[in-house]
CSV table of N, CA and C in Angstrom, one decimal:
chain,number,residue,atom,x,y,z
F,1,UNK,N,84.3,103.9,-65.4
F,1,UNK,CA,83.4,105.0,-65.0
F,1,UNK,C,83.3,105.0,-63.5
F,2,UNK,N,83.5,106.2,-62.9
F,2,UNK,CA,83.3,106.3,-61.4
F,2,UNK,C,81.9,106.0,-61.1
F,3,UNK,N,81.6,105.5,-59.9
F,3,UNK,CA,80.3,105.2,-59.4
F,3,UNK,C,80.0,105.9,-58.1
F,4,UNK,N,78.9,106.7,-58.1
F,4,UNK,CA,78.4,107.3,-56.9
F,4,UNK,C,77.7,106.3,-56.0
F,5,UNK,N,78.2,106.1,-54.8
F,5,UNK,CA,77.7,105.1,-53.9
F,5,UNK,C,76.9,105.7,-52.8
F,6,UNK,N,77.2,106.9,-52.4
F,6,UNK,CA,76.5,107.5,-51.3
F,6,UNK,C,76.3,109.0,-51.6
F,7,UNK,N,75.1,109.5,-51.5
F,7,UNK,CA,74.9,110.9,-51.8
F,7,UNK,C,74.0,111.6,-50.8
F,8,UNK,N,74.5,112.6,-50.1
F,8,UNK,CA,73.8,113.4,-49.1
F,8,UNK,C,73.2,112.4,-48.0
F,9,UNK,N,74.0,111.5,-47.5
F,9,UNK,CA,73.6,110.6,-46.5
F,9,UNK,C,72.8,109.4,-46.9
F,10,UNK,N,72.5,109.2,-48.2
F,10,UNK,CA,71.8,108.1,-48.6
F,10,UNK,C,72.6,107.1,-49.4
F,11,UNK,N,72.6,105.9,-49.0
F,11,UNK,CA,73.3,104.8,-49.8
F,11,UNK,C,72.5,104.6,-51.1
F,12,UNK,N,73.2,104.5,-52.2
F,12,UNK,CA,72.6,104.3,-53.5
F,12,UNK,C,72.8,102.8,-53.7
F,13,UNK,N,71.8,102.0,-53.3
F,13,UNK,CA,71.9,100.5,-53.2
F,13,UNK,C,72.0,99.9,-54.6
F,14,UNK,N,71.4,100.5,-55.6
F,14,UNK,CA,71.5,100.0,-57.0
F,14,UNK,C,72.9,100.1,-57.5
F,15,UNK,N,73.5,101.2,-57.3
F,15,UNK,CA,74.9,101.5,-57.7
F,15,UNK,C,75.9,100.6,-56.9
F,16,UNK,N,75.6,100.4,-55.6
F,16,UNK,CA,76.4,99.6,-54.7
F,16,UNK,C,76.4,98.1,-55.2
F,17,UNK,N,75.2,97.6,-55.6
F,17,UNK,CA,75.1,96.3,-56.1
F,17,UNK,C,75.9,96.1,-57.3
F,18,UNK,N,75.8,97.0,-58.3
F,18,UNK,CA,76.5,96.9,-59.5
F,18,UNK,C,78.0,96.9,-59.3
F,19,UNK,N,78.4,97.7,-58.3
F,19,UNK,CA,79.9,97.8,-58.0
F,19,UNK,C,80.3,96.8,-57.1
F,20,UNK,N,79.4,96.0,-56.5
F,20,UNK,CA,79.7,94.9,-55.5
F,20,UNK,C,80.4,95.5,-54.3
F,21,UNK,N,79.8,96.5,-53.8
F,21,UNK,CA,80.3,97.2,-52.6
F,21,UNK,C,79.2,97.1,-51.5
F,22,UNK,N,79.6,96.9,-50.3
F,22,UNK,CA,78.6,96.9,-49.2
F,22,UNK,C,78.8,98.1,-48.3
F,23,UNK,N,77.7,98.4,-47.5
F,23,UNK,CA,77.7,99.6,-46.6
F,23,UNK,C,79.0,99.6,-45.7
F,24,UNK,N,79.4,98.5,-45.2
F,24,UNK,CA,80.6,98.4,-44.3
F,24,UNK,C,81.8,99.0,-45.0
F,25,UNK,N,82.0,98.7,-46.3
F,25,UNK,CA,83.2,99.2,-47.0
F,25,UNK,C,83.1,100.8,-47.1
F,26,UNK,N,81.9,101.3,-47.4
F,26,UNK,CA,81.8,102.7,-47.5
F,26,UNK,C,82.0,103.4,-46.1
F,27,UNK,N,81.4,102.8,-45.1
F,27,UNK,CA,81.6,103.4,-43.7
F,27,UNK,C,83.1,103.4,-43.4
F,28,UNK,N,83.8,102.3,-43.7
F,28,UNK,CA,85.2,102.2,-43.4
F,28,UNK,C,86.0,103.3,-44.2
F,29,UNK,N,85.6,103.6,-45.4
F,29,UNK,CA,86.3,104.6,-46.2
F,29,UNK,C,86.1,106.0,-45.6
F,30,UNK,N,84.9,106.2,-45.1
F,30,UNK,CA,84.6,107.5,-44.4
F,30,UNK,C,85.5,107.6,-43.1
F,31,UNK,N,85.5,106.5,-42.3
F,31,UNK,CA,86.3,106.5,-41.1
F,31,UNK,C,87.8,106.7,-41.4
F,32,UNK,N,88.3,106.2,-42.5
F,32,UNK,CA,89.7,106.3,-42.8
F,32,UNK,C,90.0,107.8,-43.1
F,33,UNK,N,89.1,108.6,-43.5
F,33,UNK,CA,89.3,110.0,-43.7
F,33,UNK,C,89.1,110.8,-42.4
F,34,UNK,N,88.9,110.1,-41.3
F,34,UNK,CA,88.7,110.8,-40.0
F,34,UNK,C,87.4,111.5,-39.8
F,35,UNK,N,86.4,111.0,-40.5
F,35,UNK,CA,85.1,111.6,-40.4
F,35,UNK,C,84.2,110.7,-39.6
F,36,UNK,N,83.6,111.3,-38.6
F,36,UNK,CA,82.9,110.5,-37.6
F,36,UNK,C,81.4,110.2,-38.0
F,37,UNK,N,80.8,111.1,-38.8
F,37,UNK,CA,79.4,111.0,-39.1
F,37,UNK,C,79.2,111.1,-40.6
F,38,UNK,N,78.3,110.2,-41.1
F,38,UNK,CA,77.9,110.3,-42.5
F,38,UNK,C,77.2,111.6,-42.9
F,39,UNK,N,76.7,112.3,-41.9
F,39,UNK,CA,76.1,113.6,-42.1
F,39,UNK,C,77.1,114.6,-42.6
F,40,UNK,N,78.3,114.4,-42.3
F,40,UNK,CA,79.4,115.3,-42.8
F,40,UNK,C,79.8,115.1,-44.2
F,41,UNK,N,79.3,114.0,-44.8
F,41,UNK,CA,79.8,113.6,-46.1
F,41,UNK,C,78.7,114.0,-47.2
F,42,UNK,N,79.2,114.6,-48.2
F,42,UNK,CA,78.4,114.9,-49.4
F,42,UNK,C,78.2,113.7,-50.3
F,43,UNK,N,79.3,113.0,-50.5
F,43,UNK,CA,79.3,111.8,-51.4
F,43,UNK,C,80.5,110.9,-51.1
F,44,UNK,N,80.3,109.6,-51.6
F,44,UNK,CA,81.4,108.7,-51.7
F,44,UNK,C,81.3,108.1,-53.1
F,45,UNK,N,82.5,108.2,-53.7
F,45,UNK,CA,82.6,107.7,-55.1
F,45,UNK,C,83.6,106.6,-55.2
F,46,UNK,N,83.2,105.5,-55.9
F,46,UNK,CA,84.1,104.4,-56.2
F,46,UNK,C,84.8,104.8,-57.5
F,47,UNK,N,86.1,105.1,-57.4
F,47,UNK,CA,86.9,105.5,-58.6
F,47,UNK,C,87.2,104.3,-59.5
F,48,UNK,N,87.7,104.6,-60.7
F,48,UNK,CA,88.0,103.6,-61.7
F,48,UNK,C,89.1,102.7,-61.2
F,49,UNK,N,90.0,103.2,-60.3
F,49,UNK,CA,91.1,102.4,-59.9
F,49,UNK,C,90.7,101.5,-58.6
F,50,UNK,N,89.4,101.6,-58.2
F,50,UNK,CA,89.0,100.8,-57.1
F,50,UNK,C,89.1,101.5,-55.8
F,51,UNK,N,89.6,102.7,-55.7
F,51,UNK,CA,89.7,103.5,-54.5
F,51,UNK,C,88.4,104.2,-54.3
F,52,UNK,N,88.2,104.6,-53.0
F,52,UNK,CA,87.0,105.4,-52.6
F,52,UNK,C,87.4,106.9,-52.5
F,53,UNK,N,86.7,107.8,-53.0
F,53,UNK,CA,86.8,109.2,-52.8
F,53,UNK,C,85.7,109.6,-51.9
F,54,UNK,N,86.0,110.2,-50.7
F,54,UNK,CA,85.0,110.7,-49.8
F,54,UNK,C,85.0,112.2,-49.9
F,55,UNK,N,83.9,112.8,-50.2
F,55,UNK,CA,83.8,114.2,-50.4
F,55,UNK,C,82.9,114.8,-49.3
F,56,UNK,N,83.6,115.7,-48.5
F,56,UNK,CA,82.9,116.3,-47.3
F,56,UNK,C,81.9,117.3,-47.8
F,57,UNK,N,80.9,117.6,-47.0
F,57,UNK,CA,80.0,118.7,-47.2
F,57,UNK,C,80.8,120.0,-47.3
F,58,UNK,N,80.4,120.8,-48.3
F,58,UNK,CA,81.1,122.1,-48.5
F,58,UNK,C,80.1,123.2,-48.2
F,59,UNK,N,80.6,124.2,-47.6
F,59,UNK,CA,79.7,125.4,-47.2
F,59,UNK,C,79.9,126.5,-48.2
F,60,UNK,N,78.8,127.0,-48.7
F,60,UNK,CA,78.9,128.2,-49.5
F,60,UNK,C,79.5,128.1,-50.9
F,61,UNK,N,79.4,126.9,-51.5
F,61,UNK,CA,80.0,126.7,-52.8
F,61,UNK,C,78.9,126.3,-53.8
F,62,UNK,N,79.0,126.7,-55.0
F,62,UNK,CA,78.0,126.4,-56.0
F,62,UNK,C,78.5,125.4,-57.0
F,63,UNK,N,79.8,125.2,-57.1
F,63,UNK,CA,80.4,124.3,-58.1
F,63,UNK,C,80.6,122.9,-57.4
F,64,UNK,N,80.4,121.9,-58.1
F,64,UNK,CA,80.5,120.5,-57.5
F,64,UNK,C,81.3,119.7,-58.5
F,65,UNK,N,82.2,118.9,-57.9
F,65,UNK,CA,82.9,117.9,-58.7
F,65,UNK,C,82.1,116.7,-59.0
F,66,UNK,N,80.8,116.7,-58.5
F,66,UNK,CA,79.9,115.5,-58.7
F,66,UNK,C,79.0,115.7,-59.9
F,67,UNK,N,79.0,116.9,-60.5
F,67,UNK,CA,78.0,117.2,-61.5
F,67,UNK,C,77.8,116.1,-62.5
F,68,UNK,N,78.9,115.5,-63.1
F,68,UNK,CA,78.8,114.5,-64.1
F,68,UNK,C,78.2,113.2,-63.5
F,69,UNK,N,78.5,112.9,-62.3
F,69,UNK,CA,78.0,111.7,-61.7
F,69,UNK,C,76.5,111.8,-61.3
F,70,UNK,N,76.0,113.0,-61.0
F,70,UNK,CA,74.6,113.2,-60.6
F,70,UNK,C,73.7,113.3,-61.8
F,71,UNK,N,74.2,113.4,-63.0
F,71,UNK,CA,73.3,113.5,-64.2
F,71,UNK,C,72.9,112.2,-64.7
């Protein structure tokens, strides 16, 4: 099951503990995508294969790939 680790600039520490991920790993994943600020990131998801998906803030969209993770 994918795990939401960061949402709208806030680290989700409970999820991070369960997934055994620290803030430095999330920040590194964001930097690898060429993103300088966490404010530009909508979310970071730990995927089932152990990779991180970094989702940038979207403008003017109502559909989100995060719906299942947010419920």
